[in-house]
Amino acid sequence: MNDQTILNHITQLVEEEHTLRAAKTAHGAEAERLRHVAEQLDQCWDLLRQRRAKREFGGNPSEAHARDVGTVERYEG
């Protein structure tokens, strides 16, 4: 997964978040999905920061916290 893929996923999540918030009826499953979207956004931004830090310090950014990469990939789509 490269940075652009992560940014594309962030864009999709932000659009979904806006749609859910615009409904103004976040109850039950919708409220849970909104919490889940917020969690995914946090994970994506954290992953980008980790990859940037690895790049800046000469590391391989694709090795940045494999657990977080797996989490992001699991929720794609």
Short mmCIF file of N, CA and C in Angstrom, two decimals:
data_model
loop_
_atom_site.label_atom_id
_atom_site.label_comp_id
_atom_site.label_asym_id
_atom_site.label_seq_id
_atom_site.Cartn_x
_atom_site.Cartn_y
_atom_site.Cartn_z
N MET A 1 0.86 -1.17 0.00
CA MET A 1 0.00 0.00 0.00
C MET A 1 0.90 1.23 0.00
N ASN A 2 0.67 2.13 -0.95
CA ASN A 2 1.48 3.35 -1.00
C ASN A 2 0.69 4.53 -0.41
N ASP A 3 1.38 5.66 -0.31
CA ASP A 3 0.76 6.84 0.30
C ASP A 3 -0.49 7.28 -0.46
N GLN A 4 -0.45 7.22 -1.79
CA GLN A 4 -1.60 7.66 -2.57
C GLN A 4 -2.82 6.78 -2.31
N THR A 5 -2.60 5.49 -2.15
CA THR A 5 -3.70 4.57 -1.83
C THR A 5 -4.32 4.94 -0.49
N ILE A 6 -3.48 5.24 0.47
CA ILE A 6 -3.97 5.63 1.79
C ILE A 6 -4.75 6.95 1.69
N LEU A 7 -4.22 7.91 0.93
CA LEU A 7 -4.92 9.19 0.77
C LEU A 7 -6.26 9.00 0.06
N ASN A 8 -6.31 8.13 -0.93
CA ASN A 8 -7.58 7.83 -1.60
C ASN A 8 -8.59 7.25 -0.61
N HIS A 9 -8.11 6.37 0.25
CA HIS A 9 -8.98 5.76 1.27
C HIS A 9 -9.48 6.83 2.24
N ILE A 10 -8.61 7.75 2.62
CA ILE A 10 -9.02 8.85 3.50
C ILE A 10 -10.11 9.67 2.84
N THR A 11 -9.96 9.96 1.56
CA THR A 11 -10.97 10.73 0.83
C THR A 11 -12.32 10.02 0.85
N GLN A 12 -12.31 8.72 0.63
CA GLN A 12 -13.56 7.95 0.66
C GLN A 12 -14.18 7.99 2.05
N LEU A 13 -13.35 7.86 3.08
CA LEU A 13 -13.86 7.88 4.45
C LEU A 13 -14.45 9.24 4.80
N VAL A 14 -13.79 10.31 4.38
CA VAL A 14 -14.30 11.66 4.65
C VAL A 14 -15.64 11.87 3.97
N GLU A 15 -15.77 11.40 2.73
CA GLU A 15 -17.04 11.53 2.02
C GLU A 15 -18.14 10.74 2.74
N GLU A 16 -17.80 9.53 3.20
CA GLU A 16 -18.78 8.73 3.93
C GLU A 16 -19.16 9.41 5.23
N GLU A 17 -18.17 9.98 5.91
CA GLU A 17 -18.45 10.68 7.17
C GLU A 17 -19.39 11.86 6.93
N HIS A 18 -19.15 12.62 5.88
CA HIS A 18 -20.02 13.76 5.57
C HIS A 18 -21.44 13.29 5.27
N THR A 19 -21.57 12.20 4.54
CA THR A 19 -22.89 11.66 4.22
C THR A 19 -23.62 11.24 5.49
N LEU A 20 -22.91 10.54 6.38
CA LEU A 20 -23.52 10.08 7.62
C LEU A 20 -23.93 11.26 8.51
N ARG A 21 -23.07 12.27 8.58
CA ARG A 21 -23.38 13.44 9.41
C ARG A 21 -24.52 14.27 8.81
N ALA A 22 -24.61 14.30 7.49
CA ALA A 22 -25.67 15.07 6.83
C ALA A 22 -27.04 14.46 7.10
N ALA A 23 -27.09 13.15 7.31
CA ALA A 23 -28.36 12.48 7.57
C ALA A 23 -28.96 12.93 8.90
N LYS A 24 -28.12 13.34 9.85
CA LYS A 24 -28.56 13.83 11.17
C LYS A 24 -29.46 12.84 11.91
N THR A 25 -29.36 11.59 11.53
CA THR A 25 -30.14 10.55 12.21
C THR A 25 -29.23 9.40 12.59
N ALA A 26 -28.06 9.74 13.10
CA ALA A 26 -27.08 8.71 13.43
C ALA A 26 -27.50 7.93 14.67
N HIS A 27 -28.31 6.92 14.45
CA HIS A 27 -28.77 6.04 15.52
C HIS A 27 -28.34 4.62 15.20
N GLY A 28 -28.12 3.83 16.22
CA GLY A 28 -27.84 2.41 16.04
C GLY A 28 -26.67 2.15 15.12
N ALA A 29 -26.92 1.45 14.02
CA ALA A 29 -25.88 1.03 13.09
C ALA A 29 -25.18 2.23 12.46
N GLU A 30 -25.93 3.31 12.17
CA GLU A 30 -25.32 4.49 11.57
C GLU A 30 -24.34 5.15 12.54
N ALA A 31 -24.71 5.23 13.80
CA ALA A 31 -23.82 5.82 14.81
C ALA A 31 -22.58 4.96 14.97
N GLU A 32 -22.75 3.66 14.95
CA GLU A 32 -21.62 2.74 15.05
C GLU A 32 -20.70 2.90 13.84
N ARG A 33 -21.27 3.02 12.66
CA ARG A 33 -20.48 3.19 11.45
C ARG A 33 -19.71 4.51 11.50
N LEU A 34 -20.33 5.56 12.01
CA LEU A 34 -19.67 6.85 12.14
C LEU A 34 -18.46 6.75 13.07
N ARG A 35 -18.60 6.05 14.17
CA ARG A 35 -17.48 5.82 15.08
C ARG A 35 -16.38 5.03 14.39
N HIS A 36 -16.79 4.03 13.62
CA HIS A 36 -15.85 3.18 12.90
C HIS A 36 -15.09 4.01 11.84
N VAL A 37 -15.78 4.86 11.13
CA VAL A 37 -15.15 5.72 10.12
C VAL A 37 -14.13 6.64 10.80
N ALA A 38 -14.49 7.23 11.92
CA ALA A 38 -13.56 8.11 12.65
C ALA A 38 -12.31 7.34 13.07
N GLU A 39 -12.49 6.12 13.53
CA GLU A 39 -11.35 5.28 13.93
C GLU A 39 -10.45 4.98 12.72
N GLN A 40 -11.07 4.65 11.60
CA GLN A 40 -10.29 4.37 10.39
C GLN A 40 -9.51 5.59 9.93
N LEU A 41 -10.14 6.78 10.00
CA LEU A 41 -9.44 8.00 9.62
C LEU A 41 -8.22 8.22 10.50
N ASP A 42 -8.37 8.04 11.80
CA ASP A 42 -7.25 8.19 12.72
C ASP A 42 -6.13 7.22 12.35
N GLN A 43 -6.48 5.96 12.05
CA GLN A 43 -5.48 4.97 11.71
C GLN A 43 -4.76 5.31 10.40
N CYS A 44 -5.50 5.79 9.42
CA CYS A 44 -4.89 6.17 8.15
C CYS A 44 -3.92 7.32 8.33
N TRP A 45 -4.34 8.36 9.05
CA TRP A 45 -3.45 9.50 9.27
C TRP A 45 -2.22 9.07 10.07
N ASP A 46 -2.40 8.23 11.08
CA ASP A 46 -1.26 7.72 11.84
C ASP A 46 -0.29 6.96 10.93
N LEU A 47 -0.84 6.14 10.06
CA LEU A 47 0.00 5.36 9.15
C LEU A 47 0.80 6.28 8.22
N LEU A 48 0.16 7.31 7.69
CA LEU A 48 0.89 8.25 6.83
C LEU A 48 2.00 8.95 7.60
N ARG A 49 1.74 9.35 8.85
CA ARG A 49 2.78 9.98 9.66
C ARG A 49 3.94 9.02 9.92
N GLN A 50 3.62 7.76 10.19
CA GLN A 50 4.66 6.77 10.43
C GLN A 50 5.50 6.54 9.18
N ARG A 51 4.83 6.46 8.04
CA ARG A 51 5.55 6.25 6.78
C ARG A 51 6.46 7.44 6.48
N ARG A 52 5.97 8.65 6.73
CA ARG A 52 6.77 9.85 6.50
C ARG A 52 7.99 9.85 7.41
N ALA A 53 7.80 9.51 8.66
CA ALA A 53 8.91 9.46 9.61
C ALA A 53 9.95 8.45 9.16
N LYS A 54 9.51 7.29 8.71
CA LYS A 54 10.46 6.27 8.24
C LYS A 54 11.23 6.79 7.04
N ARG A 55 10.54 7.44 6.12
CA ARG A 55 11.18 7.98 4.92
C ARG A 55 12.24 9.02 5.30
N GLU A 56 11.88 9.90 6.23
CA GLU A 56 12.79 10.98 6.62
C GLU A 56 14.02 10.47 7.35
N PHE A 57 13.91 9.34 8.00
CA PHE A 57 15.04 8.80 8.75
C PHE A 57 15.70 7.63 8.02
N GLY A 58 15.43 7.52 6.72
CA GLY A 58 16.12 6.52 5.90
C GLY A 58 15.58 5.12 5.98
N GLY A 59 14.42 4.94 6.58
CA GLY A 59 13.83 3.61 6.66
C GLY A 59 12.93 3.33 5.48
N ASN A 60 12.45 2.12 5.42
CA ASN A 60 11.52 1.72 4.36
C ASN A 60 10.11 2.04 4.83
N PRO A 61 9.43 3.01 4.20
CA PRO A 61 8.09 3.39 4.67
C PRO A 61 7.07 2.27 4.58
N SER A 62 7.28 1.30 3.70
CA SER A 62 6.31 0.21 3.59
C SER A 62 6.36 -0.71 4.81
N GLU A 63 7.39 -0.58 5.63
CA GLU A 63 7.49 -1.39 6.85
C GLU A 63 6.83 -0.72 8.05
N ALA A 64 6.28 0.45 7.85
CA ALA A 64 5.69 1.20 8.96
C ALA A 64 4.50 0.46 9.54
N HIS A 65 4.69 -0.04 10.70
CA HIS A 65 3.64 -0.69 11.49
C HIS A 65 2.70 -1.57 10.66
N ALA A 66 3.15 -2.75 10.37
CA ALA A 66 2.38 -3.69 9.55
C ALA A 66 0.99 -3.94 10.14
N ARG A 67 0.86 -3.89 11.45
CA ARG A 67 -0.46 -4.09 12.07
C ARG A 67 -1.44 -3.03 11.58
N ASP A 68 -0.99 -1.78 11.52
CA ASP A 68 -1.86 -0.69 11.08
C ASP A 68 -2.19 -0.82 9.59
N VAL A 69 -1.21 -1.24 8.80
CA VAL A 69 -1.46 -1.44 7.37
C VAL A 69 -2.55 -2.49 7.20
N GLY A 70 -2.45 -3.58 7.93
CA GLY A 70 -3.44 -4.64 7.86
C GLY A 70 -4.83 -4.14 8.25
N THR A 71 -4.88 -3.29 9.26
CA THR A 71 -6.16 -2.73 9.70
C THR A 71 -6.78 -1.88 8.61
N VAL A 72 -5.98 -1.02 8.00
CA VAL A 72 -6.48 -0.15 6.93
C VAL A 72 -6.96 -0.98 5.75
N GLU A 73 -6.15 -1.96 5.33
CA GLU A 73 -6.53 -2.79 4.18
C GLU A 73 -7.79 -3.60 4.47
N ARG A 74 -7.97 -4.03 5.68
CA ARG A 74 -9.15 -4.85 6.02
C ARG A 74 -10.44 -4.06 5.82
N TYR A 75 -10.39 -2.74 6.05
CA TYR A 75 -11.61 -1.94 5.96
C TYR A 75 -11.81 -1.27 4.61
N GLU A 76 -10.88 -1.49 3.69
CA GLU A 76 -11.05 -0.89 2.37
C GLU A 76 -12.24 -1.49 1.67
N GLY A 77 -12.92 -0.63 0.88
CA GLY A 77 -13.99 -1.15 0.03
C GLY A 77 -15.30 -1.23 0.62
#
